[in-house]
JSON list of C-alpha atoms in Angstrom, two decimals:
[
{"chain": "A", "resi": 1, "resn": "MET", "atom": "CA", "xyz": [40.87, 131.11, 169.21]},
{"chain": "A", "resi": 2, "resn": "LYS", "atom": "CA", "xyz": [44.65, 131.27, 169.46]},
{"chain": "A", "resi": 3, "resn": "LEU", "atom": "CA", "xyz": [46.74, 133.16, 171.99]},
{"chain": "A", "resi": 4, "resn": "TYR", "atom": "CA", "xyz": [50.36, 133.86, 171.09]},
{"chain": "A", "resi": 5, "resn": "LEU", "atom": "CA", "xyz": [52.42, 134.47, 174.22]},
{"chain": "A", "resi": 6, "resn": "ILE", "atom": "CA", "xyz": [55.75, 136.07, 173.28]},
{"chain": "A", "resi": 7, "resn": "ARG", "atom": "CA", "xyz": [58.59, 136.42, 175.75]},
{"chain": "A", "resi": 8, "resn": "HIS", "atom": "CA", "xyz": [60.56, 139.68, 175.59]},
{"chain": "A", "resi": 9, "resn": "GLY", "atom": "CA", "xyz": [64.02, 139.88, 174.01]},
{"chain": "A", "resi": 10, "resn": "GLU", "atom": "CA", "xyz": [67.19, 139.68, 176.08]},
{"chain": "A", "resi": 11, "resn": "SER", "atom": "CA", "xyz": [67.20, 142.35, 178.79]},
{"chain": "A", "resi": 12, "resn": "GLU", "atom": "CA", "xyz": [70.08, 143.97, 180.63]},
{"chain": "A", "resi": 13, "resn": "THR", "atom": "CA", "xyz": [69.39, 141.84, 183.70]},
{"chain": "A", "resi": 14, "resn": "ASN", "atom": "CA", "xyz": [69.11, 138.64, 181.62]},
{"chain": "A", "resi": 15, "resn": "LEU", "atom": "CA", "xyz": [72.58, 139.37, 180.29]},
{"chain": "A", "resi": 16, "resn": "ALA", "atom": "CA", "xyz": [73.93, 140.15, 183.78]},
{"chain": "A", "resi": 17, "resn": "GLY", "atom": "CA", "xyz": [72.37, 137.00, 185.32]},
{"chain": "A", "resi": 18, "resn": "HIS", "atom": "CA", "xyz": [70.28, 139.01, 187.77]},
{"chain": "A", "resi": 19, "resn": "TYR", "atom": "CA", "xyz": [66.72, 138.73, 189.04]},
{"chain": "A", "resi": 20, "resn": "THR", "atom": "CA", "xyz": [64.38, 141.20, 187.35]},
{"chain": "A", "resi": 21, "resn": "GLY", "atom": "CA", "xyz": [60.75, 140.75, 188.34]},
{"chain": "A", "resi": 22, "resn": "TRP", "atom": "CA", "xyz": [58.93, 144.08, 188.10]},
{"chain": "A", "resi": 23, "resn": "ALA", "atom": "CA", "xyz": [62.09, 146.17, 187.64]},
{"chain": "A", "resi": 24, "resn": "GLN", "atom": "CA", "xyz": [62.11, 148.40, 184.59]},
{"chain": "A", "resi": 25, "resn": "VAL", "atom": "CA", "xyz": [65.09, 147.40, 182.44]},
{"chain": "A", "resi": 26, "resn": "ASN", "atom": "CA", "xyz": [65.90, 147.89, 178.78]},
{"chain": "A", "resi": 27, "resn": "LEU", "atom": "CA", "xyz": [66.57, 145.38, 176.05]},
{"chain": "A", "resi": 28, "resn": "THR", "atom": "CA", "xyz": [70.18, 144.75, 175.09]},
{"chain": "A", "resi": 29, "resn": "PRO", "atom": "CA", "xyz": [71.21, 145.13, 171.41]},
{"chain": "A", "resi": 30, "resn": "LYS", "atom": "CA", "xyz": [70.84, 141.33, 171.22]},
{"chain": "A", "resi": 31, "resn": "GLY", "atom": "CA", "xyz": [67.35, 141.70, 172.72]},
{"chain": "A", "resi": 32, "resn": "VAL", "atom": "CA", "xyz": [66.38, 144.03, 169.88]},
{"chain": "A", "resi": 33, "resn": "LYS", "atom": "CA", "xyz": [67.71, 141.45, 167.40]},
{"chain": "A", "resi": 34, "resn": "ASP", "atom": "CA", "xyz": [65.72, 138.75, 169.23]},
{"chain": "A", "resi": 35, "resn": "ALA", "atom": "CA", "xyz": [62.55, 140.79, 168.67]},
{"chain": "A", "resi": 36, "resn": "GLU", "atom": "CA", "xyz": [63.43, 141.40, 165.02]},
{"chain": "A", "resi": 37, "resn": "GLY", "atom": "CA", "xyz": [63.98, 137.64, 164.67]},
{"chain": "A", "resi": 38, "resn": "VAL", "atom": "CA", "xyz": [60.44, 136.79, 165.79]},
{"chain": "A", "resi": 39, "resn": "ARG", "atom": "CA", "xyz": [58.93, 139.32, 163.35]},
{"chain": "A", "resi": 40, "resn": "PRO", "atom": "CA", "xyz": [58.70, 136.85, 160.38]},
{"chain": "A", "resi": 41, "resn": "ILE", "atom": "CA", "xyz": [56.63, 134.48, 162.53]},
{"chain": "A", "resi": 42, "resn": "LEU", "atom": "CA", "xyz": [54.23, 137.17, 163.75]},
{"chain": "A", "resi": 43, "resn": "GLU", "atom": "CA", "xyz": [53.83, 139.23, 160.58]},
{"chain": "A", "resi": 44, "resn": "LYS", "atom": "CA", "xyz": [51.95, 136.36, 158.91]},
{"chain": "A", "resi": 45, "resn": "ILE", "atom": "CA", "xyz": [49.19, 136.52, 161.51]},
{"chain": "A", "resi": 46, "resn": "LYS", "atom": "CA", "xyz": [46.30, 138.98, 161.63]},
{"chain": "A", "resi": 47, "resn": "PHE", "atom": "CA", "xyz": [45.93, 139.80, 165.32]},
{"chain": "A", "resi": 48, "resn": "ASP", "atom": "CA", "xyz": [42.54, 140.98, 166.53]},
{"chain": "A", "resi": 49, "resn": "LYS", "atom": "CA", "xyz": [44.09, 142.27, 169.76]},
{"chain": "A", "resi": 50, "resn": "ILE", "atom": "CA", "xyz": [47.63, 142.80, 171.04]},
{"chain": "A", "resi": 51, "resn": "PHE", "atom": "CA", "xyz": [48.54, 143.07, 174.72]},
{"chain": "A", "resi": 52, "resn": "SER", "atom": "CA", "xyz": [51.84, 143.79, 176.42]},
{"chain": "A", "resi": 53, "resn": "SER", "atom": "CA", "xyz": [53.11, 143.70, 179.95]},
{"chain": "A", "resi": 54, "resn": "ASP", "atom": "CA", "xyz": [53.54, 147.28, 181.13]},
{"chain": "A", "resi": 55, "resn": "LEU", "atom": "CA", "xyz": [57.26, 146.65, 181.70]},
{"chain": "A", "resi": 56, "resn": "ILE", "atom": "CA", "xyz": [59.62, 148.33, 179.22]},
{"chain": "A", "resi": 57, "resn": "ARG", "atom": "CA", "xyz": [61.31, 145.18, 177.97]},
{"chain": "A", "resi": 58, "resn": "ALA", "atom": "CA", "xyz": [58.00, 143.66, 176.86]},
{"chain": "A", "resi": 59, "resn": "MET", "atom": "CA", "xyz": [56.69, 146.88, 175.28]},
{"chain": "A", "resi": 60, "resn": "LYS", "atom": "CA", "xyz": [59.93, 147.40, 173.31]},
{"chain": "A", "resi": 61, "resn": "THR", "atom": "CA", "xyz": [59.73, 143.82, 172.11]},
{"chain": "A", "resi": 62, "resn": "ALA", "atom": "CA", "xyz": [56.15, 144.36, 170.89]},
{"chain": "A", "resi": 63, "resn": "GLU", "atom": "CA", "xyz": [57.10, 147.57, 169.07]},
{"chain": "A", "resi": 64, "resn": "THR", "atom": "CA", "xyz": [60.07, 145.87, 167.40]},
{"chain": "A", "resi": 65, "resn": "ALA", "atom": "CA", "xyz": [58.43, 142.54, 166.57]},
{"chain": "A", "resi": 66, "resn": "ILE", "atom": "CA", "xyz": [55.27, 144.12, 165.14]},
{"chain": "A", "resi": 67, "resn": "PRO", "atom": "CA", "xyz": [56.29, 147.60, 163.94]},
{"chain": "A", "resi": 68, "resn": "GLY", "atom": "CA", "xyz": [53.51, 150.17, 164.13]},
{"chain": "A", "resi": 69, "resn": "CYS", "atom": "CA", "xyz": [51.26, 147.94, 166.21]},
{"chain": "A", "resi": 70, "resn": "THR", "atom": "CA", "xyz": [48.75, 149.28, 168.67]},
{"chain": "A", "resi": 71, "resn": "TYR", "atom": "CA", "xyz": [48.71, 147.38, 171.92]},
{"chain": "A", "resi": 72, "resn": "GLU", "atom": "CA", "xyz": [47.08, 147.54, 175.34]},
{"chain": "A", "resi": 73, "resn": "THR", "atom": "CA", "xyz": [49.34, 147.33, 178.36]},
{"chain": "A", "resi": 74, "resn": "THR", "atom": "CA", "xyz": [48.36, 145.38, 181.43]},
{"chain": "A", "resi": 75, "resn": "PRO", "atom": "CA", "xyz": [50.15, 144.55, 184.69]},
{"chain": "A", "resi": 76, "resn": "LEU", "atom": "CA", "xyz": [48.50, 141.11, 184.52]},
{"chain": "A", "resi": 77, "resn": "LEU", "atom": "CA", "xyz": [51.23, 140.10, 182.05]},
{"chain": "A", "resi": 78, "resn": "ARG", "atom": "CA", "xyz": [54.13, 141.11, 184.32]},
{"chain": "A", "resi": 79, "resn": "GLU", "atom": "CA", "xyz": [56.80, 138.69, 185.46]},
{"chain": "A", "resi": 80, "resn": "ILE", "atom": "CA", "xyz": [56.53, 137.37, 189.01]},
{"chain": "A", "resi": 81, "resn": "ASN", "atom": "CA", "xyz": [57.41, 140.06, 191.52]},
{"chain": "A", "resi": 82, "resn": "VAL", "atom": "CA", "xyz": [60.81, 139.08, 192.99]},
{"chain": "A", "resi": 83, "resn": "GLY", "atom": "CA", "xyz": [60.66, 141.85, 195.59]},
{"chain": "A", "resi": 84, "resn": "ASN", "atom": "CA", "xyz": [63.99, 142.99, 196.98]},
{"chain": "A", "resi": 85, "resn": "LEU", "atom": "CA", "xyz": [65.92, 140.46, 194.85]},
{"chain": "A", "resi": 86, "resn": "ALA", "atom": "CA", "xyz": [65.43, 142.67, 191.77]},
{"chain": "A", "resi": 87, "resn": "HIS", "atom": "CA", "xyz": [68.77, 143.61, 190.18]},
{"chain": "A", "resi": 88, "resn": "LYS", "atom": "CA", "xyz": [70.64, 141.13, 192.41]},
{"chain": "A", "resi": 89, "resn": "PRO", "atom": "CA", "xyz": [72.62, 138.16, 191.00]},
{"chain": "A", "resi": 90, "resn": "PHE", "atom": "CA", "xyz": [70.84, 134.82, 190.82]},
{"chain": "A", "resi": 91, "resn": "LEU", "atom": "CA", "xyz": [71.33, 132.80, 193.97]},
{"chain": "A", "resi": 92, "resn": "PRO", "atom": "CA", "xyz": [73.41, 129.65, 193.48]},
{"chain": "A", "resi": 93, "resn": "PRO", "atom": "CA", "xyz": [71.47, 126.36, 193.77]},
{"chain": "A", "resi": 94, "resn": "ASP", "atom": "CA", "xyz": [73.00, 125.59, 197.17]},
{"chain": "A", "resi": 95, "resn": "ALA", "atom": "CA", "xyz": [72.33, 129.03, 198.70]},
{"chain": "A", "resi": 96, "resn": "PRO", "atom": "CA", "xyz": [70.42, 128.73, 202.01]},
{"chain": "A", "resi": 97, "resn": "GLU", "atom": "CA", "xyz": [68.09, 131.58, 200.89]},
{"chain": "A", "resi": 98, "resn": "ARG", "atom": "CA", "xyz": [66.72, 129.27, 198.20]},
{"chain": "A", "resi": 99, "resn": "GLU", "atom": "CA", "xyz": [64.74, 127.46, 200.90]},
{"chain": "A", "resi": 100, "resn": "LEU", "atom": "CA", "xyz": [62.72, 130.68, 201.25]},
{"chain": "A", "resi": 101, "resn": "MET", "atom": "CA", "xyz": [61.63, 130.39, 197.59]},
{"chain": "A", "resi": 102, "resn": "VAL", "atom": "CA", "xyz": [59.44, 127.34, 198.15]},
{"chain": "A", "resi": 103, "resn": "ASP", "atom": "CA", "xyz": [56.37, 129.50, 197.53]},
{"chain": "A", "resi": 104, "resn": "GLY", "atom": "CA", "xyz": [57.80, 132.08, 195.17]},
{"chain": "A", "resi": 105, "resn": "PHE", "atom": "CA", "xyz": [59.22, 135.37, 196.43]},
{"chain": "A", "resi": 106, "resn": "LYS", "atom": "CA", "xyz": [56.90, 136.24, 199.33]},
{"chain": "A", "resi": 107, "resn": "SER", "atom": "CA", "xyz": [59.84, 136.03, 201.78]},
{"chain": "A", "resi": 108, "resn": "PHE", "atom": "CA", "xyz": [61.60, 138.71, 199.72]},
{"chain": "A", "resi": 109, "resn": "ASP", "atom": "CA", "xyz": [58.64, 141.14, 199.75]},
{"chain": "A", "resi": 110, "resn": "GLY", "atom": "CA", "xyz": [57.54, 139.82, 196.37]},
{"chain": "A", "resi": 111, "resn": "GLU", "atom": "CA", "xyz": [54.77, 137.63, 195.03]},
{"chain": "A", "resi": 112, "resn": "SER", "atom": "CA", "xyz": [53.87, 134.07, 196.01]},
{"chain": "A", "resi": 113, "resn": "ASN", "atom": "CA", "xyz": [53.48, 131.37, 193.37]},
{"chain": "A", "resi": 114, "resn": "ALA", "atom": "CA", "xyz": [49.75, 131.25, 194.15]},
{"chain": "A", "resi": 115, "resn": "GLU", "atom": "CA", "xyz": [49.36, 135.00, 193.59]},
{"chain": "A", "resi": 116, "resn": "PHE", "atom": "CA", "xyz": [51.27, 134.79, 190.31]},
{"chain": "A", "resi": 117, "resn": "ARG", "atom": "CA", "xyz": [49.21, 131.80, 189.16]},
{"chain": "A", "resi": 118, "resn": "ALA", "atom": "CA", "xyz": [45.97, 133.65, 190.00]},
{"chain": "A", "resi": 119, "resn": "ARG", "atom": "CA", "xyz": [47.12, 136.71, 188.01]},
{"chain": "A", "resi": 120, "resn": "THR", "atom": "CA", "xyz": [48.06, 134.50, 185.05]},
{"chain": "A", "resi": 121, "resn": "THR", "atom": "CA", "xyz": [44.67, 132.77, 185.19]},
{"chain": "A", "resi": 122, "resn": "GLU", "atom": "CA", "xyz": [42.93, 136.16, 185.32]},
{"chain": "A", "resi": 123, "resn": "PHE", "atom": "CA", "xyz": [44.63, 137.17, 182.07]},
{"chain": "A", "resi": 124, "resn": "LEU", "atom": "CA", "xyz": [43.80, 133.86, 180.35]},
{"chain": "A", "resi": 125, "resn": "ASP", "atom": "CA", "xyz": [40.15, 134.28, 181.39]},
{"chain": "A", "resi": 126, "resn": "LYS", "atom": "CA", "xyz": [40.15, 137.87, 180.10]},
{"chain": "A", "resi": 127, "resn": "VAL", "atom": "CA", "xyz": [41.43, 136.75, 176.70]},
{"chain": "A", "resi": 128, "resn": "LYS", "atom": "CA", "xyz": [38.98, 133.86, 176.54]},
{"chain": "A", "resi": 129, "resn": "ALA", "atom": "CA", "xyz": [36.09, 136.30, 177.09]},
{"chain": "A", "resi": 130, "resn": "LEU", "atom": "CA", "xyz": [37.16, 138.46, 174.11]},
{"chain": "A", "resi": 131, "resn": "GLY", "atom": "CA", "xyz": [36.01, 135.93, 171.54]},
{"chain": "A", "resi": 132, "resn": "CYS", "atom": "CA", "xyz": [38.79, 136.89, 169.10]},
{"chain": "A", "resi": 133, "resn": "ASP", "atom": "CA", "xyz": [40.49, 134.63, 166.57]},
{"chain": "A", "resi": 134, "resn": "ASN", "atom": "CA", "xyz": [44.11, 135.64, 167.24]},
{"chain": "A", "resi": 135, "resn": "VAL", "atom": "CA", "xyz": [45.56, 137.50, 170.22]},
{"chain": "A", "resi": 136, "resn": "ALA", "atom": "CA", "xyz": [49.21, 138.35, 170.87]},
{"chain": "A", "resi": 137, "resn": "ALA", "atom": "CA", "xyz": [50.57, 139.00, 174.36]},
{"chain": "A", "resi": 138, "resn": "PHE", "atom": "CA", "xyz": [54.13, 140.20, 174.99]},
{"chain": "A", "resi": 139, "resn": "THR", "atom": "CA", "xyz": [55.22, 138.99, 178.38]},
{"chain": "A", "resi": 140, "resn": "HIS", "atom": "CA", "xyz": [57.93, 137.21, 180.38]},
{"chain": "A", "resi": 141, "resn": "ALA", "atom": "CA", "xyz": [59.40, 133.73, 180.89]},
{"chain": "A", "resi": 142, "resn": "GLY", "atom": "CA", "xyz": [57.66, 133.17, 184.21]},
{"chain": "A", "resi": 143, "resn": "PHE", "atom": "CA", "xyz": [54.29, 134.05, 182.68]},
{"chain": "A", "resi": 144, "resn": "LEU", "atom": "CA", "xyz": [54.85, 131.62, 179.78]},
{"chain": "A", "resi": 145, "resn": "ARG", "atom": "CA", "xyz": [55.89, 128.83, 182.13]},
{"chain": "A", "resi": 146, "resn": "THR", "atom": "CA", "xyz": [52.99, 129.44, 184.53]},
{"chain": "A", "resi": 147, "resn": "SER", "atom": "CA", "xyz": [50.53, 129.47, 181.62]},
{"chain": "A", "resi": 148, "resn": "LEU", "atom": "CA", "xyz": [51.85, 126.08, 180.53]},
{"chain": "A", "resi": 149, "resn": "SER", "atom": "CA", "xyz": [51.50, 124.64, 184.03]},
{"chain": "A", "resi": 150, "resn": "ILE", "atom": "CA", "xyz": [47.91, 125.95, 184.15]},
{"chain": "A", "resi": 151, "resn": "ILE", "atom": "CA", "xyz": [46.87, 124.42, 180.85]},
{"chain": "A", "resi": 152, "resn": "PHE", "atom": "CA", "xyz": [48.50, 121.11, 181.76]},
{"chain": "A", "resi": 153, "resn": "SER", "atom": "CA", "xyz": [46.63, 121.26, 185.11]},
{"chain": "A", "resi": 154, "resn": "ALA", "atom": "CA", "xyz": [49.88, 120.35, 186.78]},
{"chain": "A", "resi": 155, "resn": "ASN", "atom": "CA", "xyz": [51.75, 121.64, 189.77]},
{"chain": "A", "resi": 156, "resn": "VAL", "atom": "CA", "xyz": [55.17, 121.18, 188.21]},
{"chain": "A", "resi": 157, "resn": "ASN", "atom": "CA", "xyz": [58.51, 122.89, 188.50]},
{"chain": "A", "resi": 158, "resn": "THR", "atom": "CA", "xyz": [57.94, 125.48, 185.79]},
{"chain": "A", "resi": 159, "resn": "MET", "atom": "CA", "xyz": [61.70, 125.77, 185.27]},
{"chain": "A", "resi": 160, "resn": "ASN", "atom": "CA", "xyz": [61.34, 122.48, 183.35]},
{"chain": "A", "resi": 161, "resn": "PHE", "atom": "CA", "xyz": [59.80, 124.48, 180.49]},
{"chain": "A", "resi": 162, "resn": "VAL", "atom": "CA", "xyz": [62.48, 126.10, 178.30]},
{"chain": "A", "resi": 163, "resn": "CYS", "atom": "CA", "xyz": [61.35, 129.56, 177.19]},
{"chain": "A", "resi": 164, "resn": "SER", "atom": "CA", "xyz": [64.20, 131.39, 175.47]},
{"chain": "A", "resi": 165, "resn": "ASN", "atom": "CA", "xyz": [64.11, 135.11, 174.80]},
{"chain": "A", "resi": 166, "resn": "CYS", "atom": "CA", "xyz": [61.38, 135.78, 172.21]},
{"chain": "A", "resi": 167, "resn": "ALA", "atom": "CA", "xyz": [60.03, 132.26, 172.54]},
{"chain": "A", "resi": 168, "resn": "VAL", "atom": "CA", "xyz": [56.46, 132.00, 171.25]},
{"chain": "A", "resi": 169, "resn": "VAL", "atom": "CA", "xyz": [53.98, 129.79, 173.10]},
{"chain": "A", "resi": 170, "resn": "ILE", "atom": "CA", "xyz": [50.80, 129.29, 171.10]},
{"chain": "A", "resi": 171, "resn": "LEU", "atom": "CA", "xyz": [47.74, 128.31, 173.10]},
{"chain": "A", "resi": 172, "resn": "GLU", "atom": "CA", "xyz": [44.42, 127.38, 171.56]},
{"chain": "A", "resi": 173, "resn": "HIS", "atom": "CA", "xyz": [41.12, 127.69, 173.36]},
{"chain": "A", "resi": 174, "resn": "LYS", "atom": "CA", "xyz": [38.52, 125.13, 172.30]},
{"chain": "A", "resi": 175, "resn": "GLY", "atom": "CA", "xyz": [35.30, 124.34, 174.09]},
{"chain": "A", "resi": 176, "resn": "ASP", "atom": "CA", "xyz": [36.05, 124.99, 177.72]},
{"chain": "A", "resi": 177, "resn": "LYS", "atom": "CA", "xyz": [39.82, 124.45, 177.84]},
{"chain": "A", "resi": 178, "resn": "TRP", "atom": "CA", "xyz": [43.18, 125.77, 176.76]},
{"chain": "A", "resi": 179, "resn": "MET", "atom": "CA", "xyz": [45.54, 123.48, 174.84]},
{"chain": "A", "resi": 180, "resn": "LEU", "atom": "CA", "xyz": [49.15, 123.82, 173.76]},
{"chain": "A", "resi": 181, "resn": "TYR", "atom": "CA", "xyz": [49.11, 124.42, 170.02]},
{"chain": "A", "resi": 182, "resn": "GLY", "atom": "CA", "xyz": [52.82, 125.12, 169.55]},
{"chain": "A", "resi": 183, "resn": "LEU", "atom": "CA", "xyz": [56.06, 126.27, 171.14]},
{"chain": "A", "resi": 184, "resn": "ILE", "atom": "CA", "xyz": [58.79, 128.03, 169.18]},
{"chain": "A", "resi": 185, "resn": "ASN", "atom": "CA", "xyz": [62.17, 128.54, 170.84]},
{"chain": "A", "resi": 186, "resn": "HIS", "atom": "CA", "xyz": [64.76, 130.10, 168.59]}
]
């Protein structure tokens, strides 16, 4: 079974260089083009099930990348909750507040890395139980990166994984484990 994790197209907050998390923001015109650009990759695949984060940017990406598709929304696919940093500019690397991000965004009334990892694992387990051949899931960069750290069984800095807008991470489940089948950044 293969799981295609697709990051949403460029959002308004991506363009502005702001934290987003669970904030509802739209795609930019470039974000719509990003989603159109991934269409040729996805249209060749017969998906048994399509999921999307319940955040607008992911749903709009699904609707653009696979026109006319029917998908199920789930909060399990959301980005990490950045709490009260949503819509604020990214903190510079030397900002003292960065020390509070050691375990995610709990200090900002958001989600810890452990909570986010547990939610990501819950979704992967849900998909595994479906027994489908091909599943698509429209989601966010943090979710893609956390999925990769889970399948590599590594506690790594997930920012080391490049996941551009509309990147496609293809995971394959065989036996009792997930494996990286492919990664398409465009």
